[in-house]
PDB file of C-alpha atoms in Angstrom:
ATOM      1  CA  MET A1107     111.112  69.863 149.874  1.00 69.00           C
ATOM      2  CA  ASN A1108     109.033  66.898 151.059  1.00 78.00           C
ATOM      3  CA  LEU A1109     105.628  65.814 149.741  1.00 85.00           C
ATOM      4  CA  SER A1110     103.561  67.528 152.436  1.00 83.00           C
ATOM      5  CA  ALA A1111     105.395  70.844 151.983  1.00 81.00           C
ATOM      6  CA  THR A1112     104.890  70.579 148.223  1.00 85.00           C
ATOM      7  CA  LEU A1113     101.157  69.931 148.634  1.00 87.00           C
ATOM      8  CA  ILE A1114     100.742  72.809 151.086  1.00 85.00           C
ATOM      9  CA  LEU A1115     102.584  75.099 148.670  1.00 81.00           C
ATOM     10  CA  ALA A1116     100.520  73.823 145.725  1.00 87.00           C
ATOM     11  CA  PHE A1117      97.150  74.382 147.386  1.00 84.00           C
ATOM     12  CA  GLY A1118      98.303  77.707 148.821  1.00 81.00           C
ATOM     13  CA  MET A1119      99.224  78.874 145.330  1.00 80.00           C
ATOM     14  CA  SER A1120      95.796  77.810 144.031  1.00 84.00           C
ATOM     15  CA  MET A1121      93.736  80.021 146.366  1.00 82.00           C
ATOM     16  CA  ASP A1122      93.808  83.103 144.102  1.00 79.00           C
ATOM     17  CA  ALA A1123      92.592  81.008 141.174  1.00 85.00           C
ATOM     18  CA  PHE A1124      89.906  79.476 143.410  1.00 86.00           C
ATOM     19  CA  ALA A1125      88.568  82.895 144.412  1.00 81.00           C
ATOM     20  CA  ALA A1126      88.673  84.192 140.834  1.00 82.00           C
ATOM     21  CA  SER A1127      86.924  81.107 139.480  1.00 86.00           C
ATOM     22  CA  ILE A1128      84.098  81.446 142.006  1.00 85.00           C
ATOM     23  CA  GLY A1129      83.473  84.902 140.556  1.00 79.00           C
ATOM     24  CA  LYS A1130      83.703  83.542 137.017  1.00 81.00           C
ATOM     25  CA  GLY A1131      81.272  80.731 137.797  1.00 83.00           C
ATOM     26  CA  ALA A1132      78.839  83.109 139.486  1.00 80.00           C
ATOM     27  CA  SER A1133      78.832  85.441 136.492  1.00 76.00           C
ATOM     28  CA  LEU A1134      77.890  82.676 134.035  1.00 77.00           C
ATOM     29  CA  HIS A1135      74.436  81.263 133.433  1.00 70.00           C
ATOM     30  CA  GLN A1136      74.519  77.798 135.010  1.00 75.00           C
ATOM     31  CA  PRO A1137      78.026  76.752 133.896  1.00 79.00           C
ATOM     32  CA  ARG A1138      78.291  73.056 133.194  1.00 87.00           C
ATOM     33  CA  PHE A1139      81.048  70.805 134.476  1.00 91.00           C
ATOM     34  CA  ARG A1140      82.671  70.927 131.038  1.00 91.00           C
ATOM     35  CA  GLU A1141      83.076  74.723 131.282  1.00 89.00           C
ATOM     36  CA  ALA A1142      84.333  74.422 134.863  1.00 91.00           C
ATOM     37  CA  LEU A1143      86.880  71.819 133.787  1.00 94.00           C
ATOM     38  CA  ARG A1144      87.942  73.994 130.837  1.00 93.00           C
ATOM     39  CA  THR A1145      88.508  76.899 133.211  1.00 92.00           C
ATOM     40  CA  GLY A1146      90.344  74.636 135.643  1.00 94.00           C
ATOM     41  CA  LEU A1147      92.611  73.350 132.882  1.00 96.00           C
ATOM     42  CA  ILE A1148      93.469  76.847 131.660  1.00 95.00           C
ATOM     43  CA  PHE A1149      94.210  78.051 135.185  1.00 94.00           C
ATOM     44  CA  GLY A1150      96.119  74.847 136.032  1.00 95.00           C
ATOM     45  CA  VAL A1151      98.329  74.863 132.941  1.00 96.00           C
ATOM     46  CA  ILE A1152      99.243  78.513 133.376  1.00 95.00           C
ATOM     47  CA  GLU A1153      99.814  78.064 137.112  1.00 93.00           C
ATOM     48  CA  ALA A1154     102.133  75.129 136.331  1.00 94.00           C
ATOM     49  CA  ILE A1155     104.092  77.093 133.723  1.00 95.00           C
ATOM     50  CA  THR A1156     104.669  80.262 135.745  1.00 92.00           C
ATOM     51  CA  PRO A1157     106.862  78.716 138.490  1.00 91.00           C
ATOM     52  CA  LEU A1158     108.987  77.186 135.728  1.00 93.00           C
ATOM     53  CA  ILE A1159     109.380  80.613 134.141  1.00 91.00           C
ATOM     54  CA  GLY A1160     110.120  82.143 137.546  1.00 84.00           C
ATOM     55  CA  TRP A1161     112.656  79.409 138.257  1.00 86.00           C
ATOM     56  CA  ALA A1162     114.423  80.026 134.935  1.00 87.00           C
ATOM     57  CA  LEU A1163     114.384  83.774 135.410  1.00 80.00           C
ATOM     58  CA  GLY A1164     115.490  83.364 139.011  1.00 72.00           C
ATOM     59  CA  LEU A1165     118.651  81.784 137.788  1.00 73.00           C
ATOM     60  CA  PHE A1166     119.452  85.005 135.949  1.00 74.00           C
ATOM     61  CA  ALA A1167     117.804  88.076 137.436  1.00 64.00           C
ATOM     62  CA  SER A1168     115.788  87.420 140.591  1.00 56.00           C
ATOM     63  CA  GLN A1169     116.012  90.934 141.995  1.00 59.00           C
ATOM     64  CA  TYR A1170     114.318  92.492 138.955  1.00 65.00           C
ATOM     65  CA  ILE A1171     111.459  90.020 138.836  1.00 59.00           C
ATOM     66  CA  MET A1172     110.654  90.206 142.520  1.00 64.00           C
ATOM     67  CA  GLU A1173     110.728  94.005 142.449  1.00 70.00           C
ATOM     68  CA  TRP A1174     107.921  94.278 139.911  1.00 73.00           C
ATOM     69  CA  ASP A1175     105.796  91.091 139.981  1.00 69.00           C
ATOM     70  CA  HIS A1176     103.338  92.469 142.538  1.00 73.00           C
ATOM     71  CA  TRP A1177     102.751  95.633 140.491  1.00 79.00           C
ATOM     72  CA  VAL A1178     102.109  93.612 137.328  1.00 72.00           C
ATOM     73  CA  ALA A1179      99.729  91.259 139.165  1.00 69.00           C
ATOM     74  CA  PHE A1180      97.880  94.166 140.788  1.00 79.00           C
ATOM     75  CA  SER A1181      97.537  96.034 137.482  1.00 80.00           C
ATOM     76  CA  LEU A1182      96.234  93.020 135.570  1.00 72.00           C
ATOM     77  CA  LEU A1183      93.766  92.050 138.298  1.00 72.00           C
ATOM     78  CA  PHE A1184      92.614  95.650 138.700  1.00 84.00           C
ATOM     79  CA  ILE A1185      91.971  96.005 134.959  1.00 79.00           C
ATOM     80  CA  LEU A1186      90.178  92.647 134.751  1.00 73.00           C
ATOM     81  CA  GLY A1187      88.171  93.420 137.904  1.00 76.00           C
ATOM     82  CA  MET A1188      87.131  96.843 136.625  1.00 84.00           C
ATOM     83  CA  ARG A1189      86.119  95.257 133.322  1.00 77.00           C
ATOM     84  CA  MET A1190      83.908  92.770 135.189  1.00 71.00           C
ATOM     85  CA  ILE A1191      82.374  95.544 137.306  1.00 81.00           C
ATOM     86  CA  ILE A1192      81.638  97.671 134.238  1.00 82.00           C
ATOM     87  CA  GLU A1193      80.132  94.690 132.409  1.00 73.00           C
ATOM     88  CA  GLY A1194      78.082  93.840 135.497  1.00 72.00           C
ATOM     89  CA  VAL A1195      76.711  97.378 135.718  1.00 80.00           C
ATOM     90  CA  ARG A1196      76.014  97.392 131.967  1.00 75.00           C
ATOM     91  CA  ASN A1197      74.282  94.029 132.176  1.00 62.00           C
ATOM     92  CA  ARG A1198      72.149  95.214 135.087  1.00 58.00           C
ATOM     93  CA  GLN A1199      71.073  98.258 133.096  1.00 55.00           C
ATOM     94  CA  GLN A1200      70.467  96.354 129.853  1.00 52.00           C
ATOM     95  CA  GLU A1201      68.868  93.271 131.461  1.00 47.00           C
ATOM     96  CA  THR A1202      70.810  90.992 129.112  1.00 47.00           C
ATOM     97  CA  VAL A1203      71.012  87.219 129.326  1.00 47.00           C
ATOM     98  CA  LYS A1204      74.109  85.782 130.981  1.00 52.00           C
ATOM     99  CA  VAL A1205      76.638  84.078 128.748  1.00 54.00           C
ATOM    100  CA  LYS A1206      77.276  80.343 128.901  1.00 57.00           C
ATOM    101  CA  GLN A1207      81.067  80.533 128.551  1.00 64.00           C
ATOM    102  CA  HIS A1208      83.909  82.994 129.165  1.00 71.00           C
ATOM    103  CA  GLY A1209      86.228  83.781 126.293  1.00 79.00           C
ATOM    104  CA  PHE A1210      89.504  81.878 126.135  1.00 85.00           C
ATOM    105  CA  TRP A1211      91.705  84.983 126.236  1.00 87.00           C
ATOM    106  CA  LEU A1212      89.802  86.480 129.176  1.00 82.00           C
ATOM    107  CA  LEU A1213      90.413  83.267 131.129  1.00 85.00           C
ATOM    108  CA  VAL A1214      94.086  83.242 130.106  1.00 88.00           C
ATOM    109  CA  ALA A1215      94.539  86.866 131.218  1.00 86.00           C
ATOM    110  CA  THR A1216      92.857  86.140 134.554  1.00 83.00           C
ATOM    111  CA  ALA A1217      94.942  83.003 135.020  1.00 87.00           C
ATOM    112  CA  ILE A1218      98.174  84.872 134.282  1.00 87.00           C
ATOM    113  CA  ALA A1219      97.250  87.628 136.706  1.00 81.00           C
ATOM    114  CA  THR A1220      96.472  85.180 139.503  1.00 80.00           C
ATOM    115  CA  SER A1221      99.596  83.077 138.818  1.00 83.00           C
ATOM    116  CA  LEU A1222     102.269  85.763 139.034  1.00 77.00           C
ATOM    117  CA  ASP A1223     102.792  84.872 142.681  1.00 73.00           C
ATOM    118  CA  ALA A1224     103.650  81.339 141.512  1.00 79.00           C
ATOM    119  CA  MET A1225     106.283  82.884 139.265  1.00 81.00           C
ATOM    120  CA  ALA A1226     107.756  84.641 142.285  1.00 74.00           C
ATOM    121  CA  ILE A1227     107.732  81.310 144.152  1.00 77.00           C
ATOM    122  CA  GLY A1228     109.594  79.806 141.188  1.00 79.00           C
ATOM    123  CA  VAL A1229     112.256  82.484 141.576  1.00 73.00           C
ATOM    124  CA  GLY A1230     112.688  81.500 145.214  1.00 71.00           C
ATOM    125  CA  LEU A1231     112.771  77.813 144.344  1.00 76.00           C
ATOM    126  CA  ALA A1232     115.675  78.466 141.971  1.00 75.00           C
ATOM    127  CA  PHE A1233     117.856  78.903 145.045  1.00 67.00           C
ATOM    128  CA  LEU A1234     116.714  75.693 146.735  1.00 71.00           C
ATOM    129  CA  GLN A1235     117.398  72.066 145.943  1.00 72.00           C
ATOM    130  CA  VAL A1236     113.910  71.156 144.702  1.00 79.00           C
ATOM    131  CA  ASN A1237     112.612  69.294 141.705  1.00 89.00           C
ATOM    132  CA  ILE A1238     110.960  72.243 139.971  1.00 91.00           C
ATOM    133  CA  VAL A1239     109.084  70.058 137.481  1.00 93.00           C
ATOM    134  CA  HIS A1240     107.367  68.033 140.226  1.00 93.00           C
ATOM    135  CA  THR A1241     106.612  71.163 142.208  1.00 91.00           C
ATOM    136  CA  ALA A1242     105.177  72.956 139.156  1.00 93.00           C
ATOM    137  CA  MET A1243     103.055  69.918 138.293  1.00 95.00           C
ATOM    138  CA  ALA A1244     101.700  69.795 141.857  1.00 95.00           C
ATOM    139  CA  ILE A1245     100.855  73.511 141.716  1.00 93.00           C
ATOM    140  CA  GLY A1246      99.152  73.085 138.335  1.00 94.00           C
ATOM    141  CA  CYS A1247      97.108  70.073 139.442  1.00 96.00           C
ATOM    142  CA  ALA A1248      96.027  71.747 142.689  1.00 94.00           C
ATOM    143  CA  THR A1249      95.028  74.869 140.764  1.00 93.00           C
ATOM    144  CA  MET A1250      93.077  72.864 138.201  1.00 95.00           C
ATOM    145  CA  ILE A1251      91.141  71.137 140.992  1.00 96.00           C
ATOM    146  CA  MET A1252      90.497  74.335 142.939  1.00 93.00           C
ATOM    147  CA  ALA A1253      89.512  76.424 139.889  1.00 93.00           C
ATOM    148  CA  THR A1254      87.127  73.699 138.706  1.00 94.00           C
ATOM    149  CA  LEU A1255      85.579  73.494 142.183  1.00 94.00           C
ATOM    150  CA  GLY A1256      85.415  77.293 142.320  1.00 90.00           C
ATOM    151  CA  MET A1257      83.495  77.449 139.046  1.00 90.00           C
ATOM    152  CA  MET A1258      81.027  74.832 140.256  1.00 92.00           C
ATOM    153  CA  LEU A1259      80.632  76.628 143.586  1.00 91.00           C
ATOM    154  CA  GLY A1260      80.090  79.864 141.667  1.00 86.00           C
ATOM    155  CA  ARG A1261      77.292  78.098 139.773  1.00 82.00           C
ATOM    156  CA  PHE A1262      75.335  77.844 143.012  1.00 82.00           C
ATOM    157  CA  ILE A1263      76.312  81.255 144.330  1.00 80.00           C
ATOM    158  CA  GLY A1264      75.414  83.000 141.039  1.00 72.00           C
ATOM    159  CA  PRO A1265      71.636  82.527 141.264  1.00 71.00           C
ATOM    160  CA  LEU A1266      71.687  83.746 144.867  1.00 75.00           C
ATOM    161  CA  LEU A1267      73.551  86.898 143.887  1.00 69.00           C
ATOM    162  CA  GLY A1268      71.656  87.466 140.659  1.00 63.00           C
ATOM    163  CA  LYS A1269      72.984  90.208 138.438  1.00 62.00           C
ATOM    164  CA  ARG A1270      75.399  91.417 141.118  1.00 71.00           C
ATOM    165  CA  ALA A1271      77.580  88.301 140.667  1.00 66.00           C
ATOM    166  CA  GLU A1272      79.800  89.827 137.981  1.00 68.00           C
ATOM    167  CA  ILE A1273      80.239  93.026 139.996  1.00 77.00           C
ATOM    168  CA  ILE A1274      81.167  91.014 143.091  1.00 75.00           C
ATOM    169  CA  GLY A1275      83.547  88.895 140.990  1.00 71.00           C
ATOM    170  CA  GLY A1276      85.266  92.073 139.787  1.00 76.00           C
ATOM    171  CA  VAL A1277      85.578  93.365 143.337  1.00 83.00           C
ATOM    172  CA  VAL A1278      87.094  89.997 144.361  1.00 76.00           C
ATOM    173  CA  LEU A1279      89.715  90.237 141.585  1.00 72.00           C
ATOM    174  CA  ILE A1280      90.611  93.787 142.611  1.00 84.00           C
ATOM    175  CA  GLY A1281      90.797  92.606 146.234  1.00 83.00           C
ATOM    176  CA  ILE A1282      93.164  89.772 145.286  1.00 76.00           C
ATOM    177  CA  GLY A1283      95.350  92.251 143.391  1.00 77.00           C
ATOM    178  CA  GLY A1284      95.330  94.669 146.311  1.00 83.00           C
ATOM    179  CA  ASN A1285      96.227  91.865 148.701  1.00 82.00           C
ATOM    180  CA  ILE A1286      99.174  90.813 146.518  1.00 75.00           C
ATOM    181  CA  LEU A1287     100.372  94.411 146.319  1.00 81.00           C
ATOM    182  CA  LEU A1288     100.043  95.087 150.059  1.00 86.00           C
ATOM    183  CA  GLU A1289     101.708  91.775 150.918  1.00 81.00           C
ATOM    184  CA  HIS A1290     104.728  92.522 148.745  1.00 78.00           C
ATOM    185  CA  LEU A1291     104.987  96.085 150.017  1.00 84.00           C
ATOM    186  CA  GLY A1292     105.151  94.727 153.556  1.00 82.00           C
ATOM    187  CA  TYR A1293     101.795  95.959 154.849  1.00 82.00           C
ATOM    188  CA  LEU A1294     100.430  92.441 155.349  1.00 73.00           C
ATOM    189  CA  ALA A1295     102.327  89.736 157.153  1.00 59.00           C
TER     190      ALA A1295
END
């Protein structure tokens, strides 16, 4: 795989993380660049690791992984999205102050859910003559950049959306999960 194909793949893989991080940034109270970079690093590291895991698993049992990855991704994103929606409704009713930072494990769970497609790509790459380490690093770097930008973009979108930001972020996560599921079931081309 040449450099341009690797970059296209890397930025394509980062789009789910970008969309999720916009929702995360919008649900926070004026996230600073440090928080955006922290989120980007968490998403980037996990997105770099998952194709390596997929590649290793692809060497052994590709048919089992590819049969279930979309269901796992959909379930995780649905649960996380519903949690955000419920918290958004609760926060609207309670008129609470927005938090300054998302919890580490919440970000990890979101990053894992949005990176399962990268694991499936890793399975496919196991059958090609590619340098999986370089490809995984490109995917991780692209995701770190896009998630950081998404958080900062969410910072500006959040005040416009007000208290609905977390609800919209949850709907976006559920939408990403639904898209992954429909794509793997063959309903989307």
